[in-house]
Amino acid sequence: MVLRAGTNRFTPAEVAAQWQSVAGRDARGGLFAHPEFIAQFRRAFGGRADFFDVLALRDDGRVGAVLPMMRCQLRRGPALVPRYDYLSGDDAFLTGPVRRAMIPVRQISPVMGLEASHLRLTAAQSPDMPKDRIWAALARQLASMRRWDLAILPLAQGDVTGCAAAARAAGLHAIRHPLGRDFHAIETMDSLDGILARSSGKFRQNIRRAERTAAADGAEFDVVSGDKVAQLLAEFASLSNESWKASNTNPQKGGALRVPYAGGQRQFYETLCGAQGLHPVLGFARMGGVMQAACLGFYQGGCLTTALIFQRPTRGAASYGRLVMHRMFDWAHRQGASRIDLNSNAEWVQAYSDSAETLDHLLLFPRGPYAGMLRRLALRRGAAA
């Protein structure tokens, strides 16, 4: 279902063509705003949400940005904000104490989910498309819709004020809830040596030691892309079964969530690797002919996005996962990439990052008694008007 903002009307084919054109020039949207990623997401998880797209138009009437959205029915606690479970059913992947979630809501949020390794609002956006037009298009669309109680938008802190202002201008209530979750990227592209030069001397010393250990082990590293990735997906899946992510044997390592590769995530990503218009990239290390660590990513619009990384527990101390990532950094530099989306808020990626996008939640509410009750609950639990 495509819901359009503005007065222009497009056929589905026209939307697809213009979206493809925008995504092909958008390094920031990268993988997660690509129309094929969204199409595969809808096929894989369509039973858990309804979907719609918000189109923001340029002065010439053409599509300047596409913001893929979804609507889910689920239950929330009094604060209303999720931990990581925006998509219905994703609470099954959370670890630690289970919070009471008794309040039924019809929630709108950007298209994202744990099995897709995607937890941010991401729009496909022309370089010359102002953000305020995107927020205005979204606000108008939400204001025109029925059958929703709450919209939760994980936004970069610098975007919250503008989006909230557009929502209020459209007659919606908007409140901010602190999240403080950082997602890291490499915005100043360089070779691996150049990227490592920005880190501490102690870190570079540890990496040199890891390289010597890998050489002594006889480890072999490689990066393949495109159709060659499909030939290695079964081996990648086998590696995932040896990772700590495949079991609960190390509850500290997974932190707040654990998404096993077997099942829905494997099916989604294997399909994604064969999707037309997407360019998968797989970096890996082998020792004795056996895959020891691997990272799956995608190269779209001049941006390398890392999606999944696995390594055998016995190789963790030797930093094989890092060394695989290093080969992918060099691969991206040779391709002429303009950025690398590390797609992670993990501490270990900070050594490479020169840019961190800090997210907060913006909560939007329609007019009405039930939504008003929800808004008052959120304000009592830490949100700010």
mmCIF file of C-alpha atoms in Angstrom:
data_model
loop_
_atom_site.group_PDB
_atom_site.id
_atom_site.type_symbol
_atom_site.label_atom_id
_atom_site.label_comp_id
_atom_site.label_asym_id
_atom_site.label_seq_id
_atom_site.Cartn_x
_atom_site.Cartn_y
_atom_site.Cartn_z
ATOM 1 C CA MET A 1 0.000 0.000 0.000
ATOM 2 C CA VAL A 2 1.392 3.416 -0.963
ATOM 3 C CA LEU A 3 -0.016 6.531 0.706
ATOM 4 C CA ARG A 4 0.962 9.724 -1.045
ATOM 5 C CA ALA A 5 1.631 13.157 0.385
ATOM 6 C CA GLY A 6 0.891 16.228 -1.694
ATOM 7 C CA THR A 7 -1.364 16.522 -4.720
ATOM 8 C CA ASN A 8 0.661 14.493 -7.213
ATOM 9 C CA ARG A 9 -0.404 10.959 -8.045
ATOM 10 C CA PHE A 10 1.886 8.266 -9.367
ATOM 11 C CA THR A 11 1.342 4.762 -10.606
ATOM 12 C CA PRO A 12 3.167 2.020 -8.667
ATOM 13 C CA ALA A 13 5.626 1.729 -11.555
ATOM 14 C CA GLU A 14 6.347 5.473 -11.421
ATOM 15 C CA VAL A 15 6.890 5.320 -7.663
ATOM 16 C CA ALA A 16 9.245 2.345 -8.056
ATOM 17 C CA ALA A 17 11.288 4.051 -10.785
ATOM 18 C CA GLN A 18 11.637 7.338 -8.921
ATOM 19 C CA TRP A 19 12.408 5.593 -5.629
ATOM 20 C CA GLN A 20 15.099 3.526 -7.345
ATOM 21 C CA SER A 21 16.601 6.692 -8.806
ATOM 22 C CA VAL A 22 16.656 8.457 -5.436
ATOM 23 C CA ALA A 23 18.099 5.433 -3.598
ATOM 24 C CA GLY A 24 20.859 5.030 -6.164
ATOM 25 C CA ARG A 25 22.213 8.487 -5.312
ATOM 26 C CA ASP A 26 21.719 8.359 -1.543
ATOM 27 C CA ALA A 27 24.707 7.137 0.456
ATOM 28 C CA ARG A 28 23.000 7.935 3.760
ATOM 29 C CA GLY A 29 19.928 5.838 3.041
ATOM 30 C CA GLY A 30 22.161 3.036 1.833
ATOM 31 C CA LEU A 31 20.740 -0.443 2.247
ATOM 32 C CA PHE A 32 17.825 0.226 4.589
ATOM 33 C CA ALA A 33 16.010 2.752 2.394
ATOM 34 C CA HIS A 34 16.533 0.807 -0.827
ATOM 35 C CA PRO A 35 13.220 -0.239 -2.427
ATOM 36 C CA GLU A 36 14.322 -3.863 -2.780
ATOM 37 C CA PHE A 37 15.247 -4.101 0.911
ATOM 38 C CA ILE A 38 11.793 -2.772 1.828
ATOM 39 C CA ALA A 39 10.069 -5.118 -0.639
ATOM 40 C CA GLN A 40 11.837 -8.149 0.842
ATOM 41 C CA PHE A 41 11.100 -6.954 4.386
ATOM 42 C CA ARG A 42 7.396 -6.765 3.560
ATOM 43 C CA ARG A 43 7.400 -10.246 2.059
ATOM 44 C CA ALA A 44 9.239 -11.724 5.039
ATOM 45 C CA PHE A 45 7.382 -9.970 7.865
ATOM 46 C CA GLY A 46 4.108 -8.960 6.253
ATOM 47 C CA GLY A 47 2.083 -11.058 8.683
ATOM 48 C CA ARG A 48 3.282 -8.900 11.580
ATOM 49 C CA ALA A 49 2.536 -5.387 10.275
ATOM 50 C CA ASP A 50 0.772 -3.272 7.675
ATOM 51 C CA PHE A 51 2.993 -1.106 5.494
ATOM 52 C CA PHE A 52 2.807 2.230 3.736
ATOM 53 C CA ASP A 53 5.198 4.702 2.135
ATOM 54 C CA VAL A 54 5.295 8.449 2.644
ATOM 55 C CA LEU A 55 6.423 10.382 -0.436
ATOM 56 C CA ALA A 56 7.919 13.873 -0.129
ATOM 57 C CA LEU A 57 7.904 15.839 -3.370
ATOM 58 C CA ARG A 58 10.371 18.247 -4.942
ATOM 59 C CA ASP A 59 9.422 21.597 -6.467
ATOM 60 C CA ASP A 60 9.216 19.936 -9.890
ATOM 61 C CA GLY A 61 6.653 17.420 -8.585
ATOM 62 C CA ARG A 62 8.979 14.450 -8.658
ATOM 63 C CA VAL A 63 9.691 12.228 -5.663
ATOM 64 C CA GLY A 64 12.488 13.697 -3.556
ATOM 65 C CA ALA A 65 12.287 11.292 -0.617
ATOM 66 C CA VAL A 66 10.564 8.052 0.368
ATOM 67 C CA LEU A 67 9.992 7.161 4.008
ATOM 68 C CA PRO A 68 8.837 3.516 4.442
ATOM 69 C CA MET A 69 6.542 3.069 7.452
ATOM 70 C CA MET A 70 4.633 0.270 9.185
ATOM 71 C CA ARG A 71 1.711 -0.125 11.582
ATOM 72 C CA CYS A 72 1.646 -2.893 14.216
ATOM 73 C CA GLN A 73 -0.751 -4.005 16.923
ATOM 74 C CA LEU A 74 1.101 -4.784 20.142
ATOM 75 C CA ARG A 75 1.242 -4.057 23.867
ATOM 76 C CA ARG A 76 3.396 -1.524 25.655
ATOM 77 C CA GLY A 77 4.319 -0.684 29.222
ATOM 78 C CA PRO A 78 3.380 2.674 30.814
ATOM 79 C CA ALA A 79 6.367 4.490 29.292
ATOM 80 C CA LEU A 80 5.176 3.276 25.846
ATOM 81 C CA VAL A 81 8.689 3.194 24.347
ATOM 82 C CA PRO A 82 10.214 -0.125 23.227
ATOM 83 C CA ARG A 83 13.626 -1.472 24.135
ATOM 84 C CA TYR A 84 14.378 -2.795 20.644
ATOM 85 C CA ASP A 85 11.039 -4.389 19.714
ATOM 86 C CA TYR A 86 9.364 -2.011 17.257
ATOM 87 C CA LEU A 87 7.990 -4.802 15.041
ATOM 88 C CA SER A 88 5.290 -7.050 16.469
ATOM 89 C CA GLY A 89 6.882 -10.309 17.669
ATOM 90 C CA ASP A 90 10.375 -8.896 18.173
ATOM 91 C CA ASP A 91 9.938 -9.024 21.954
ATOM 92 C CA ALA A 92 10.782 -12.741 21.636
ATOM 93 C CA PHE A 93 14.411 -11.745 21.027
ATOM 94 C CA LEU A 94 14.811 -9.604 24.152
ATOM 95 C CA THR A 95 16.830 -10.882 27.093
ATOM 96 C CA GLY A 96 16.825 -9.970 30.766
ATOM 97 C CA PRO A 97 13.779 -9.209 32.946
ATOM 98 C CA VAL A 98 10.478 -9.080 31.088
ATOM 99 C CA ARG A 99 8.665 -5.781 31.529
ATOM 100 C CA ARG A 100 4.935 -5.621 32.036
ATOM 101 C CA ALA A 101 3.325 -4.722 28.718
ATOM 102 C CA MET A 102 -0.408 -4.448 29.296
ATOM 103 C CA ILE A 103 -1.501 -1.479 27.178
ATOM 104 C CA PRO A 104 -2.785 -2.334 23.687
ATOM 105 C CA VAL A 105 -1.687 0.131 21.007
ATOM 106 C CA ARG A 106 -1.859 0.482 17.263
ATOM 107 C CA GLN A 107 1.659 1.723 16.704
ATOM 108 C CA ILE A 108 3.175 3.398 13.661
ATOM 109 C CA SER A 109 6.938 3.430 13.220
ATOM 110 C CA PRO A 110 9.503 3.307 10.409
ATOM 111 C CA VAL A 111 10.014 -0.068 8.737
ATOM 112 C CA MET A 112 12.552 -1.838 10.957
ATOM 113 C CA GLY A 113 13.037 -5.035 12.905
ATOM 114 C CA LEU A 114 15.559 -7.085 14.808
ATOM 115 C CA GLU A 115 15.808 -9.953 12.313
ATOM 116 C CA ALA A 116 16.537 -7.359 9.612
ATOM 117 C CA SER A 117 19.295 -5.787 11.797
ATOM 118 C CA HIS A 118 17.661 -2.387 11.321
ATOM 119 C CA LEU A 119 16.587 -0.071 14.183
ATOM 120 C CA ARG A 120 16.571 3.500 12.835
ATOM 121 C CA LEU A 121 14.336 5.789 10.833
ATOM 122 C CA THR A 122 15.890 5.825 7.370
ATOM 123 C CA ALA A 123 14.568 7.628 4.307
ATOM 124 C CA ALA A 124 15.705 7.393 0.706
ATOM 125 C CA GLN A 125 16.462 11.040 0.083
ATOM 126 C CA SER A 126 17.771 13.129 -2.816
ATOM 127 C CA PRO A 127 20.849 15.125 -1.788
ATOM 128 C CA ASP A 128 18.979 18.412 -2.364
ATOM 129 C CA MET A 129 15.800 17.396 -0.503
ATOM 130 C CA PRO A 130 15.287 19.479 2.674
ATOM 131 C CA LYS A 131 14.498 17.492 5.813
ATOM 132 C CA ASP A 132 11.617 19.805 6.730
ATOM 133 C CA ARG A 133 9.716 18.663 3.627
ATOM 134 C CA ILE A 134 10.073 15.043 4.680
ATOM 135 C CA TRP A 135 8.763 15.792 8.176
ATOM 136 C CA ALA A 136 5.886 17.841 6.772
ATOM 137 C CA ALA A 137 4.907 15.020 4.392
ATOM 138 C CA LEU A 138 5.015 12.488 7.220
ATOM 139 C CA ALA A 139 2.972 14.709 9.543
ATOM 140 C CA ARG A 140 0.305 15.351 6.909
ATOM 141 C CA GLN A 141 0.054 11.653 6.174
ATOM 142 C CA LEU A 142 -0.333 10.683 9.822
ATOM 143 C CA ALA A 143 -2.887 13.425 10.427
ATOM 144 C CA SER A 144 -5.003 12.046 7.557
ATOM 145 C CA MET A 145 -4.939 8.443 8.817
ATOM 146 C CA ARG A 146 -7.283 6.605 11.150
ATOM 147 C CA ARG A 147 -6.800 3.512 13.317
ATOM 148 C CA TRP A 148 -3.560 4.430 15.066
ATOM 149 C CA ASP A 149 -2.847 5.451 18.658
ATOM 150 C CA LEU A 150 0.858 6.184 18.767
ATOM 151 C CA ALA A 151 3.786 6.777 16.407
ATOM 152 C CA ILE A 152 7.304 6.031 17.678
ATOM 153 C CA LEU A 153 10.147 7.506 15.636
ATOM 154 C CA PRO A 154 13.773 6.777 16.615
ATOM 155 C CA LEU A 155 15.353 9.959 15.247
ATOM 156 C CA ALA A 156 18.755 11.599 15.263
ATOM 157 C CA GLN A 157 18.688 14.154 18.062
ATOM 158 C CA GLY A 158 19.199 16.982 15.580
ATOM 159 C CA ASP A 159 16.018 15.991 13.706
ATOM 160 C CA VAL A 160 13.656 15.731 16.679
ATOM 161 C CA THR A 161 12.795 19.432 16.959
ATOM 162 C CA GLY A 162 12.011 19.851 13.257
ATOM 163 C CA CYS A 163 9.895 16.707 13.043
ATOM 164 C CA ALA A 164 7.998 17.620 16.221
ATOM 165 C CA ALA A 165 7.260 21.115 14.876
ATOM 166 C CA ALA A 166 5.868 19.648 11.638
ATOM 167 C CA ALA A 167 3.698 17.223 13.615
ATOM 168 C CA ARG A 168 2.251 19.981 15.805
ATOM 169 C CA ALA A 169 1.559 22.129 12.736
ATOM 170 C CA ALA A 170 -0.477 19.210 11.346
ATOM 171 C CA GLY A 171 -2.538 18.981 14.540
ATOM 172 C CA LEU A 172 -0.722 16.088 16.238
ATOM 173 C CA HIS A 173 0.715 15.957 19.740
ATOM 174 C CA ALA A 174 4.499 15.437 19.929
ATOM 175 C CA ILE A 175 6.674 14.578 22.919
ATOM 176 C CA ARG A 176 10.306 13.548 23.194
ATOM 177 C CA HIS A 177 11.585 10.554 25.141
ATOM 178 C CA PRO A 178 15.358 10.256 25.746
ATOM 179 C CA LEU A 179 17.027 7.209 24.228
ATOM 180 C CA GLY A 180 20.678 8.202 23.774
ATOM 181 C CA ARG A 181 21.528 5.277 21.505
ATOM 182 C CA ASP A 182 24.525 5.923 19.235
ATOM 183 C CA PHE A 183 24.912 4.419 15.763
ATOM 184 C CA HIS A 184 28.391 4.666 14.322
ATOM 185 C CA ALA A 185 29.691 5.322 10.816
ATOM 186 C CA ILE A 186 32.857 6.197 8.928
ATOM 187 C CA GLU A 187 32.137 9.412 7.050
ATOM 188 C CA THR A 188 35.712 10.380 6.093
ATOM 189 C CA MET A 189 36.733 7.551 3.813
ATOM 190 C CA ASP A 190 40.317 6.355 3.716
ATOM 191 C CA SER A 191 42.309 3.176 3.356
ATOM 192 C CA LEU A 192 42.466 0.855 6.341
ATOM 193 C CA ASP A 193 45.814 2.366 7.362
ATOM 194 C CA GLY A 194 44.246 5.820 7.287
ATOM 195 C CA ILE A 195 41.259 4.699 9.369
ATOM 196 C CA LEU A 196 43.474 2.995 11.943
ATOM 197 C CA ALA A 197 45.711 6.080 12.130
ATOM 198 C CA ARG A 198 42.781 7.899 13.764
ATOM 199 C CA SER A 199 42.662 5.390 16.633
ATOM 200 C CA SER A 200 44.873 5.193 19.708
ATOM 201 C CA GLY A 201 48.422 3.872 19.675
ATOM 202 C CA LYS A 202 47.428 1.083 22.055
ATOM 203 C CA PHE A 203 44.657 -0.033 19.722
ATOM 204 C CA ARG A 204 46.996 -0.096 16.706
ATOM 205 C CA GLN A 205 49.484 -2.132 18.726
ATOM 206 C CA ASN A 206 46.757 -4.678 19.554
ATOM 207 C CA ILE A 207 45.789 -4.908 15.876
ATOM 208 C CA ARG A 208 49.388 -5.544 14.817
ATOM 209 C CA ARG A 209 49.557 -8.318 17.405
ATOM 210 C CA ALA A 210 46.299 -9.820 16.082
ATOM 211 C CA GLU A 211 47.649 -9.743 12.518
ATOM 212 C CA ARG A 212 50.784 -11.582 13.606
ATOM 213 C CA THR A 213 48.687 -14.210 15.400
ATOM 214 C CA ALA A 214 46.493 -14.698 12.332
ATOM 215 C CA ALA A 215 49.559 -15.091 10.125
ATOM 216 C CA ALA A 216 51.050 -17.638 12.512
ATOM 217 C CA ASP A 217 47.717 -19.517 12.502
ATOM 218 C CA GLY A 218 47.829 -19.691 8.719
ATOM 219 C CA ALA A 219 44.566 -17.736 8.446
ATOM 220 C CA GLU A 220 43.497 -16.612 4.982
ATOM 221 C CA PHE A 221 41.243 -13.576 4.440
ATOM 222 C CA ASP A 222 39.134 -12.637 1.448
ATOM 223 C CA VAL A 223 36.227 -10.395 0.403
ATOM 224 C CA VAL A 224 33.752 -11.424 -2.299
ATOM 225 C CA SER A 225 30.728 -9.596 -3.646
ATOM 226 C CA GLY A 226 27.742 -9.951 -5.939
ATOM 227 C CA ASP A 227 26.822 -13.446 -7.154
ATOM 228 C CA LYS A 228 29.841 -15.009 -5.442
ATOM 229 C CA VAL A 229 28.285 -14.364 -2.020
ATOM 230 C CA ALA A 230 25.468 -16.861 -2.627
ATOM 231 C CA GLN A 231 28.009 -19.680 -2.952
ATOM 232 C CA LEU A 232 29.183 -19.077 0.631
ATOM 233 C CA LEU A 233 25.864 -18.558 2.429
ATOM 234 C CA ALA A 234 25.558 -22.162 3.620
ATOM 235 C CA GLU A 235 29.037 -21.933 5.152
ATOM 236 C CA PHE A 236 28.116 -18.573 6.687
ATOM 237 C CA ALA A 237 25.041 -20.195 8.262
ATOM 238 C CA SER A 238 27.155 -23.051 9.628
ATOM 239 C CA LEU A 239 29.503 -20.516 11.192
ATOM 240 C CA SER A 240 26.548 -18.769 12.828
ATOM 241 C CA ASN A 241 25.666 -21.999 14.638
ATOM 242 C CA GLU A 242 29.048 -21.877 16.387
ATOM 243 C CA SER A 243 28.619 -18.260 17.459
ATOM 244 C CA TRP A 244 27.543 -17.282 20.985
ATOM 245 C CA LYS A 245 24.458 -15.741 19.300
ATOM 246 C CA ALA A 246 23.107 -19.238 18.597
ATOM 247 C CA SER A 247 22.530 -20.106 22.267
ATOM 248 C CA ASN A 248 22.085 -18.653 25.728
ATOM 249 C CA THR A 249 25.354 -20.043 27.039
ATOM 250 C CA ASN A 250 26.833 -16.565 27.514
ATOM 251 C CA PRO A 251 24.037 -14.242 28.712
ATOM 252 C CA GLN A 252 26.417 -11.351 29.350
ATOM 253 C CA LYS A 253 27.751 -11.179 25.813
ATOM 254 C CA GLY A 254 24.465 -10.605 24.038
ATOM 255 C CA GLY A 255 23.415 -7.707 26.215
ATOM 256 C CA ALA A 256 19.765 -6.734 25.866
ATOM 257 C CA LEU A 257 18.863 -8.969 22.918
ATOM 258 C CA ARG A 258 19.776 -12.132 21.066
ATOM 259 C CA VAL A 259 18.651 -12.831 17.504
ATOM 260 C CA PRO A 260 19.691 -16.288 16.288
ATOM 261 C CA TYR A 261 20.545 -16.479 12.606
ATOM 262 C CA ALA A 262 18.721 -19.764 12.114
ATOM 263 C CA GLY A 263 15.122 -19.265 11.085
ATOM 264 C CA GLY A 264 13.632 -15.968 10.008
ATOM 265 C CA GLN A 265 16.845 -13.975 9.871
ATOM 266 C CA ARG A 266 18.631 -16.519 7.688
ATOM 267 C CA GLN A 267 15.725 -16.777 5.275
ATOM 268 C CA PHE A 268 15.455 -12.989 5.032
ATOM 269 C CA TYR A 269 19.141 -12.358 4.381
ATOM 270 C CA GLU A 270 19.614 -15.227 1.958
ATOM 271 C CA THR A 271 16.694 -13.870 -0.050
ATOM 272 C CA LEU A 272 18.129 -10.369 0.194
ATOM 273 C CA CYS A 273 21.474 -11.547 -1.184
ATOM 274 C CA GLY A 274 19.741 -12.739 -4.343
ATOM 275 C CA ALA A 275 17.471 -9.721 -4.769
ATOM 276 C CA GLN A 276 17.757 -7.695 -7.942
ATOM 277 C CA GLY A 277 19.380 -4.313 -7.439
ATOM 278 C CA LEU A 278 21.198 -5.191 -4.211
ATOM 279 C CA HIS A 279 24.951 -5.828 -4.046
ATOM 280 C CA PRO A 280 25.937 -8.168 -1.173
ATOM 281 C CA VAL A 281 29.488 -8.239 0.188
ATOM 282 C CA LEU A 282 30.996 -10.982 2.357
ATOM 283 C CA GLY A 283 34.319 -10.737 4.136
ATOM 284 C CA PHE A 284 35.651 -13.883 5.794
ATOM 285 C CA ALA A 285 38.621 -15.638 7.369
ATOM 286 C CA ARG A 286 39.452 -19.300 6.896
ATOM 287 C CA MET A 287 41.891 -21.508 8.749
ATOM 288 C CA GLY A 288 42.518 -25.066 7.649
ATOM 289 C CA GLY A 289 39.801 -24.606 5.036
ATOM 290 C CA VAL A 290 37.152 -23.815 7.681
ATOM 291 C CA MET A 291 35.452 -20.423 7.983
ATOM 292 C CA GLN A 292 36.417 -18.851 11.308
ATOM 293 C CA ALA A 293 34.802 -15.410 11.072
ATOM 294 C CA ALA A 294 32.669 -13.592 8.521
ATOM 295 C CA CYS A 295 30.808 -10.329 8.020
ATOM 296 C CA LEU A 296 27.900 -9.862 5.611
ATOM 297 C CA GLY A 297 27.202 -6.392 4.265
ATOM 298 C CA PHE A 298 25.725 -4.586 1.274
ATOM 299 C CA TYR A 299 27.107 -1.890 -1.000
ATOM 300 C CA GLN A 300 24.431 0.549 -2.159
ATOM 301 C CA GLY A 301 24.584 4.147 -3.336
ATOM 302 C CA GLY A 302 28.269 4.460 -2.493
ATOM 303 C CA CYS A 303 27.742 3.221 1.079
ATOM 304 C CA LEU A 304 28.928 -0.083 2.569
ATOM 305 C CA THR A 305 26.500 -1.162 5.306
ATOM 306 C CA THR A 306 27.583 -3.971 7.632
ATOM 307 C CA ALA A 307 24.660 -6.178 8.620
ATOM 308 C CA LEU A 308 25.787 -9.408 10.355
ATOM 309 C CA ILE A 309 29.059 -10.625 11.808
ATOM 310 C CA PHE A 310 29.859 -14.054 13.256
ATOM 311 C CA GLN A 311 33.015 -15.700 14.547
ATOM 312 C CA ARG A 312 33.871 -18.908 16.297
ATOM 313 C CA PRO A 313 34.313 -18.321 20.042
ATOM 314 C CA THR A 314 37.848 -19.736 19.868
ATOM 315 C CA ARG A 315 38.784 -16.966 17.397
ATOM 316 C CA GLY A 316 37.339 -14.119 19.440
ATOM 317 C CA ALA A 317 40.456 -13.529 21.486
ATOM 318 C CA ALA A 318 42.472 -13.353 18.262
ATOM 319 C CA SER A 319 40.197 -10.578 16.917
ATOM 320 C CA TYR A 320 39.362 -12.425 13.694
ATOM 321 C CA GLY A 321 36.070 -10.562 13.469
ATOM 322 C CA ARG A 322 37.887 -7.232 13.509
ATOM 323 C CA LEU A 323 40.422 -8.411 10.952
ATOM 324 C CA VAL A 324 37.614 -9.451 8.598
ATOM 325 C CA MET A 325 36.031 -6.006 8.989
ATOM 326 C CA HIS A 326 39.390 -4.420 8.152
ATOM 327 C CA ARG A 327 39.460 -6.228 4.806
ATOM 328 C CA MET A 328 35.956 -4.954 4.099
ATOM 329 C CA PHE A 329 37.024 -1.379 4.885
ATOM 330 C CA ASP A 330 39.817 -1.670 2.344
ATOM 331 C CA TRP A 331 37.418 -3.225 -0.172
ATOM 332 C CA ALA A 332 35.014 -0.287 0.234
ATOM 333 C CA HIS A 333 37.857 2.204 -0.204
ATOM 334 C CA ARG A 334 38.903 0.527 -3.454
ATOM 335 C CA GLN A 335 35.319 0.752 -4.719
ATOM 336 C CA GLY A 336 35.309 4.489 -4.123
ATOM 337 C CA ALA A 337 32.757 4.359 -1.292
ATOM 338 C CA SER A 338 31.767 7.672 0.244
ATOM 339 C CA ARG A 339 30.884 6.218 3.673
ATOM 340 C CA ILE A 340 30.641 3.044 5.747
ATOM 341 C CA ASP A 341 27.573 2.536 7.910
ATOM 342 C CA LEU A 342 28.767 0.362 10.782
ATOM 343 C CA ASN A 343 25.099 -0.108 11.744
ATOM 344 C CA SER A 344 25.969 -0.707 15.376
ATOM 345 C CA ASN A 345 25.952 0.935 18.773
ATOM 346 C CA ALA A 346 28.423 -1.617 20.136
ATOM 347 C CA GLU A 347 31.432 -0.315 22.017
ATOM 348 C CA TRP A 348 33.962 -2.156 19.891
ATOM 349 C CA VAL A 349 33.134 -0.250 16.671
ATOM 350 C CA GLN A 350 33.941 3.113 18.240
ATOM 351 C CA ALA A 351 37.628 2.637 17.443
ATOM 352 C CA TYR A 352 36.798 3.087 13.739
ATOM 353 C CA SER A 353 33.953 5.565 13.852
ATOM 354 C CA ASP A 354 34.413 9.249 13.088
ATOM 355 C CA SER A 355 30.676 9.938 13.252
ATOM 356 C CA ALA A 356 28.007 8.898 15.754
ATOM 357 C CA GLU A 357 24.315 9.589 15.243
ATOM 358 C CA THR A 358 22.641 9.747 18.655
ATOM 359 C CA LEU A 359 18.967 8.769 18.629
ATOM 360 C CA ASP A 360 16.048 9.831 20.775
ATOM 361 C CA HIS A 361 12.430 8.739 20.496
ATOM 362 C CA LEU A 362 9.849 11.169 19.182
ATOM 363 C CA LEU A 363 6.334 10.064 20.146
ATOM 364 C CA LEU A 364 3.406 11.386 18.102
ATOM 365 C CA PHE A 365 -0.263 11.089 19.058
ATOM 366 C CA PRO A 366 -3.484 11.811 17.160
ATOM 367 C CA ARG A 367 -6.306 13.743 18.766
ATOM 368 C CA GLY A 368 -8.715 11.716 20.849
ATOM 369 C CA PRO A 369 -9.323 10.449 24.408
ATOM 370 C CA TYR A 370 -7.353 7.183 24.173
ATOM 371 C CA ALA A 371 -4.329 8.814 22.576
ATOM 372 C CA GLY A 372 -4.581 11.590 25.164
ATOM 373 C CA MET A 373 -4.424 9.033 27.972
ATOM 374 C CA LEU A 374 -1.363 7.441 26.376
ATOM 375 C CA ARG A 375 0.349 10.816 26.063
ATOM 376 C CA ARG A 376 -0.228 11.585 29.760
ATOM 377 C CA LEU A 377 1.203 8.186 30.720
ATOM 378 C CA ALA A 378 4.350 8.834 28.663
ATOM 379 C CA LEU A 379 4.807 12.288 30.208
ATOM 380 C CA ARG A 380 4.653 10.751 33.694
ATOM 381 C CA ARG A 381 7.339 8.227 32.688
ATOM 382 C CA GLY A 382 10.058 10.588 31.517
ATOM 383 C CA ALA A 383 8.935 12.007 28.188
ATOM 384 C CA ALA A 384 9.094 15.781 27.627
ATOM 385 C CA ALA A 385 6.552 17.911 25.774
#
